[in-house]
Tab-separated table of C-alpha atoms in Angstrom:
chain	number	residue	atom	x	y	z
G	1	MET	CA	80.395	46.184	99.291
G	2	ASN	CA	80.479	48.644	96.644
G	3	GLN	CA	83.136	48.237	93.918
G	4	VAL	CA	83.806	49.976	90.913
G	5	PHE	CA	86.613	49.270	88.601
G	6	ASP	CA	88.014	51.391	85.642
G	7	LYS	CA	86.853	49.916	82.283
G	8	ASP	CA	90.370	49.965	80.793
G	9	ASN	CA	91.746	47.903	83.715
G	10	SER	CA	93.253	44.581	82.795
G	11	LEU	CA	94.358	43.076	85.956
G	12	ASP	CA	92.851	40.314	87.417
G	13	ARG	CA	89.841	41.572	89.501
G	14	GLY	CA	89.422	38.684	91.940
G	15	LYS	CA	92.965	39.010	93.168
G	16	ILE	CA	92.554	42.974	93.539
G	17	LYS	CA	89.321	42.049	95.722
G	18	GLU	CA	91.230	39.541	97.631
G	19	ALA	CA	93.886	42.238	98.378
G	20	ILE	CA	91.221	44.343	99.707
G	21	ALA	CA	89.620	41.753	101.565
G	22	ASP	CA	92.727	40.861	103.360
G	23	PHE	CA	94.254	44.453	103.560
G	24	THR	CA	95.030	44.151	107.033
G	25	HIS	CA	97.257	41.177	107.089
G	26	THR	CA	98.814	41.290	103.330
G	27	GLY	CA	100.557	44.097	101.249
G	28	GLU	CA	103.764	46.051	101.697
G	29	VAL	CA	102.942	49.100	103.958
G	30	LEU	CA	104.106	52.203	101.883
G	31	VAL	CA	102.691	54.870	104.237
G	32	LYS	CA	100.975	54.318	107.933
G	33	GLY	CA	99.731	57.584	108.789
G	34	LYS	CA	97.153	58.174	111.541
G	35	ARG	CA	94.403	58.695	109.171
G	36	ASN	CA	95.153	56.266	106.258
G	37	VAL	CA	97.213	53.552	105.144
G	38	ILE	CA	98.970	52.889	101.946
G	39	LYS	CA	100.061	49.551	101.124
G	40	LEU	CA	101.537	47.968	97.669
G	41	PHE	CA	100.438	44.553	96.252
G	42	THR	CA	101.499	42.664	92.913
G	43	ILE	CA	98.819	41.823	90.637
G	44	ASN	CA	99.938	39.891	87.318
G	45	GLY	CA	103.126	41.290	88.020
G	46	GLN	CA	102.218	44.908	88.312
G	47	VAL	CA	102.612	46.621	91.319
G	48	ILE	CA	99.570	48.454	92.496
G	49	ASN	CA	98.955	51.165	95.135
G	50	VAL	CA	95.938	50.692	97.551
G	51	LYS	CA	94.894	53.559	99.826
G	52	SER	CA	92.561	52.654	102.822
G	53	PHE	CA	91.067	55.550	104.408
G	54	ARG	CA	90.134	55.403	108.113
G	55	MET	CA	86.789	54.925	109.379
G	56	PRO	CA	84.646	57.944	109.481
G	57	ASN	CA	83.051	59.136	112.807
G	58	LEU	CA	79.390	58.833	113.360
G	59	ILE	CA	78.262	62.010	111.440
G	60	ASN	CA	80.395	61.470	108.491
G	61	LYS	CA	79.304	57.767	108.167
G	62	ILE	CA	76.043	59.069	107.372
G	63	VAL	CA	77.204	61.965	105.483
G	64	TYR	CA	79.454	59.727	103.136
G	65	ARG	CA	76.475	57.378	102.670
G	66	PHE	CA	73.724	59.764	101.825
G	67	PHE	CA	75.039	63.188	101.200
G	68	ARG	CA	78.786	63.190	99.736
G	69	LYS	CA	80.800	60.905	97.845
G	70	SER	CA	83.374	59.107	99.770
G	71	LYS	CA	87.198	59.932	99.666
G	72	ALA	CA	87.599	56.738	97.837
G	73	ARG	CA	85.209	57.529	95.057
G	74	ARG	CA	86.242	60.962	94.923
G	75	SER	CA	89.832	60.034	94.360
G	76	PHE	CA	88.864	57.577	91.640
G	77	GLU	CA	86.768	60.018	89.871
G	78	PHE	CA	88.893	62.931	90.076
G	79	ALA	CA	92.120	60.831	88.719
G	80	LYS	CA	90.063	59.917	85.860
G	81	ARG	CA	88.858	63.857	85.343
G	82	LEU	CA	92.542	64.769	85.602
G	83	LEU	CA	93.981	62.213	82.818
G	84	GLU	CA	90.908	63.428	80.555
G	85	ASN	CA	92.508	66.842	80.742
G	86	ASN	CA	95.838	65.480	80.067
G	87	ILE	CA	97.160	66.075	83.672
G	88	GLY	CA	99.347	63.495	85.213
G	89	THR	CA	98.279	61.195	88.164
G	90	PRO	CA	98.690	57.467	88.611
G	91	LYS	CA	96.271	55.507	86.618
G	92	PRO	CA	93.107	54.726	88.583
G	93	ILE	CA	92.041	51.098	88.703
G	94	ALA	CA	89.206	50.978	91.263
G	95	TYR	CA	87.588	52.090	94.414
G	96	PHE	CA	85.822	49.863	97.040
G	97	GLU	CA	83.326	51.096	99.945
G	98	ASN	CA	82.176	49.060	102.825
G	99	TYR	CA	78.988	49.896	104.647
G	100	ASP	CA	77.069	49.057	107.617
G	101	ALA	CA	73.630	49.714	109.061
G	102	VAL	CA	74.573	53.425	109.853
G	103	GLY	CA	76.837	54.139	106.832
G	104	LEU	CA	80.294	54.057	105.403
G	105	THR	CA	82.623	52.112	107.406
G	106	ASP	CA	85.845	51.988	105.404
G	107	SER	CA	86.941	52.829	101.791
G	108	TYR	CA	89.708	51.819	99.581
G	109	TYR	CA	91.433	53.593	96.376
G	110	VAL	CA	93.392	51.392	94.035
G	111	CYS	CA	95.722	52.794	91.735
G	112	GLU	CA	98.989	52.012	89.362
G	113	HIS	CA	102.118	52.597	91.754
G	114	LEU	CA	104.728	55.081	90.244
G	115	TYR	CA	108.325	55.191	91.306
G	116	PRO	CA	109.322	58.973	91.254
G	117	ASP	CA	112.964	60.327	91.545
G	118	LEU	CA	111.587	63.111	93.913
G	119	THR	CA	108.915	65.057	95.097
G	120	TYR	CA	108.432	68.852	95.537
G	121	ARG	CA	109.595	68.464	98.997
G	122	GLU	CA	113.165	67.661	97.849
G	123	LEU	CA	113.260	70.907	96.289
G	124	VAL	CA	112.317	72.907	99.385
G	125	ALA	CA	115.086	70.498	101.519
G	126	ASP	CA	117.541	70.726	99.225
G	127	PRO	CA	118.384	73.959	97.310
G	128	ASP	CA	121.583	72.039	95.599
G	129	TYR	CA	119.491	69.553	94.078
G	130	PRO	CA	120.508	68.586	90.756
G	131	GLU	CA	118.574	70.836	87.962
G	132	HIS	CA	116.788	72.451	90.850
G	133	GLU	CA	115.739	75.479	89.317
G	134	ILE	CA	114.791	73.750	85.969
G	135	ILE	CA	112.412	71.422	87.909
G	136	LEU	CA	110.937	74.171	89.825
G	137	ARG	CA	109.951	76.094	86.667
G	138	GLN	CA	108.760	73.044	85.158
G	139	PHE	CA	106.639	72.412	88.157
G	140	THR	CA	105.429	76.032	87.752
G	141	GLN	CA	104.598	75.252	84.253
G	142	PHE	CA	102.678	72.362	85.326
G	143	SER	CA	100.683	74.053	88.034
G	144	PHE	CA	99.734	76.857	85.342
G	145	ARG	CA	98.504	74.392	83.073
G	146	LEU	CA	96.386	73.226	86.182
G	147	HIS	CA	94.975	76.515	86.697
G	148	GLU	CA	94.379	77.246	82.934
G	149	LYS	CA	92.072	74.298	82.953
G	150	GLY	CA	89.979	75.303	86.130
G	151	ILE	CA	91.615	72.750	88.349
G	152	GLU	CA	92.098	73.722	91.901
G	153	PHE	CA	93.845	71.045	93.639
G	154	LYS	CA	93.176	72.012	97.526
G	155	ASP	CA	96.165	69.759	98.780
G	156	HIS	CA	98.731	71.196	96.426
G	157	SER	CA	101.505	70.614	99.256
G	158	PRO	CA	105.066	69.431	98.929
G	159	GLY	CA	104.407	65.926	99.252
G	160	ASN	CA	101.533	65.471	96.957
G	161	THR	CA	103.398	65.883	93.257
G	162	LEU	CA	105.434	63.066	92.320
G	163	ILE	CA	108.277	63.995	89.736
G	164	VAL	CA	109.926	61.360	87.229
G	165	LYS	CA	112.622	62.443	85.258
G	166	ARG	CA	112.329	61.392	81.542
G	167	GLY	CA	115.565	62.824	80.147
G	168	GLU	CA	118.157	65.530	80.671
G	169	GLY	CA	116.223	68.565	81.898
G	170	ILE	CA	112.940	66.833	80.927
G	171	TYR	CA	110.525	66.015	84.099
G	172	ASP	CA	106.744	64.641	84.140
G	173	PHE	CA	104.640	65.515	87.279
G	174	TYR	CA	102.081	63.527	88.788
G	175	LEU	CA	99.441	64.465	91.426
G	176	VAL	CA	98.610	62.064	94.324
G	177	ASP	CA	96.327	62.516	97.655
G	178	LEU	CA	93.454	63.579	95.005
G	179	ASN	CA	90.337	63.479	97.285
G	180	ARG	CA	90.005	67.466	97.571
G	181	MET	CA	89.644	69.159	94.171
G	182	GLU	CA	87.298	71.694	92.593
G	183	PHE	CA	86.937	72.394	88.921
G	184	HIS	CA	86.025	75.910	87.762
G	185	ALA	CA	85.089	77.518	84.491
G	186	ALA	CA	88.005	79.764	85.270
G	187	MET	CA	90.308	80.665	88.107
G	188	SER	CA	91.146	84.100	89.085
G	189	PHE	CA	94.416	85.603	89.897
G	190	ASP	CA	93.696	85.180	93.506
G	191	GLN	CA	92.682	81.803	93.359
G	192	ARG	CA	95.743	80.956	91.645
G	193	MET	CA	98.119	82.323	94.134
G	194	GLU	CA	96.096	81.029	97.038
G	195	ASN	CA	96.341	77.613	95.195
G	196	LEU	CA	100.339	78.103	95.401
G	197	LYS	CA	100.806	79.143	98.886
G	198	ARG	CA	101.580	75.922	100.685
G	199	LEU	CA	104.271	74.822	98.664
G	200	THR	CA	107.376	76.721	99.989
G	201	PRO	CA	108.302	78.936	102.711
G	202	LYS	CA	111.508	80.001	100.838
G	203	LYS	CA	111.425	83.521	99.515
G	204	GLU	CA	114.019	82.526	96.682
G	205	MET	CA	111.890	79.499	95.441
G	206	VAL	CA	108.761	81.633	95.557
G	207	ALA	CA	110.653	84.186	93.607
G	208	VAL	CA	111.507	81.814	90.752
G	209	MET	CA	108.100	80.502	90.710
G	210	SER	CA	106.747	84.116	90.500
G	211	ASN	CA	109.268	84.786	87.355
G	212	GLU	CA	107.895	81.606	85.610
G	213	TYR	CA	104.351	82.263	86.244
G	214	ALA	CA	104.390	85.665	85.244
G	215	LYS	CA	105.755	84.869	81.903
G	216	LEU	CA	103.058	82.424	81.506
G	217	TYR	CA	100.004	84.606	82.674
G	218	GLY	CA	101.152	87.730	81.245
G	219	ARG	CA	101.304	89.863	84.351
G	220	ALA	CA	103.893	91.938	85.977
G	221	GLU	CA	106.515	89.875	87.754
G	222	ALA	CA	106.441	92.268	90.727
G	223	GLU	CA	102.631	91.840	91.020
G	224	VAL	CA	102.990	87.983	91.036
G	225	PHE	CA	105.784	87.792	93.459
G	226	GLU	CA	103.623	90.201	95.825
G	227	LYS	CA	100.470	88.388	95.955
G	228	LEU	CA	102.269	84.916	96.310
G	229	TRP	CA	104.504	85.882	98.883
G	230	GLN	CA	101.935	87.468	100.832
G	231	LYS	CA	99.784	84.304	100.898
G	232	THR	CA	102.907	82.332	101.585
G	233	THR	CA	103.978	84.337	104.611
G	234	ALA	CA	100.199	84.379	106.161
G	235	PHE	CA	99.823	80.711	105.820
G	236	GLN	CA	103.417	79.891	107.255
G	237	GLU	CA	102.437	82.239	110.296
G	238	LYS	CA	99.137	80.540	110.672
G	239	PHE	CA	100.868	77.073	110.467
G	240	ARG	CA	103.440	78.203	113.082
G	241	ARG	CA	100.698	79.659	115.412
G	242	LYS	CA	98.815	76.307	115.157
G	243	LYS	CA	102.204	74.595	116.095
G	244	ARG	CA	102.743	76.473	118.849
G	245	LEU	CA	99.498	76.022	120.338
G	246	LYS	CA	99.653	72.213	119.824
G	247	SER	CA	102.525	72.267	121.461
G	248	LYS	CA	101.523	74.402	124.446
G	249	LEU	CA	98.443	72.152	124.731
G	250	GLY	CA	100.849	68.832	124.605
G	251	ILE	CA	98.713	67.750	121.469
G	252	GLY	CA	100.919	65.330	119.364
G	253	LYS	CA	103.475	64.561	121.808
G	254	LYS	CA	104.889	60.909	122.115
G	255	LYS	CA	103.795	59.117	125.274
């Protein structure tokens, strides 16, 4: 097993290793998806979050051994890079990689566990959520800071930003699911709008985000809205087409 700990981590490394070694049988399940599993463990009185990435297929086993960093390693390194840029994300603690004769078998990313008040998804689902517009505008400011730093978060979708209320009308934002990112010297207007297209299908939310982004970016609000809404509707239509196709083929139906 390859194991790398953050140098600032003060938790008992032995206990963290035990949690990884017995991941299947211990820990509290937080998310059990088709691809990955997230569990919570308590180490030295602190709750940590451990994400287990599923075993890759044969080709990717080789790719992740010789040609590309594992998802766990990328998550760890990207988290450190975000924090260096003063962008919120749960503090990284460690990552682990297991290999066999062929290549990577399984990997784990360990970070602190946060208790958010909501995610962006709640804003989409509930237009009457308290301070809805305040949160949405502050989220847009957060996204703008990402773009100004050249950070393209490829999974910038409703469930991947944790939102913590720090006071009346004051919110902090933390990115999760970090293994797909690109870092640029600068991001173009088109890249910025492309990065926001997956967040909401609601025109009224896109209008508020466009208004806030335009003020920060120094562009006409109409231009920002037109570009973002165009990309949003194209993404939503593609998503619906894919869903209809899967339904026709019977993919994803419970047996």
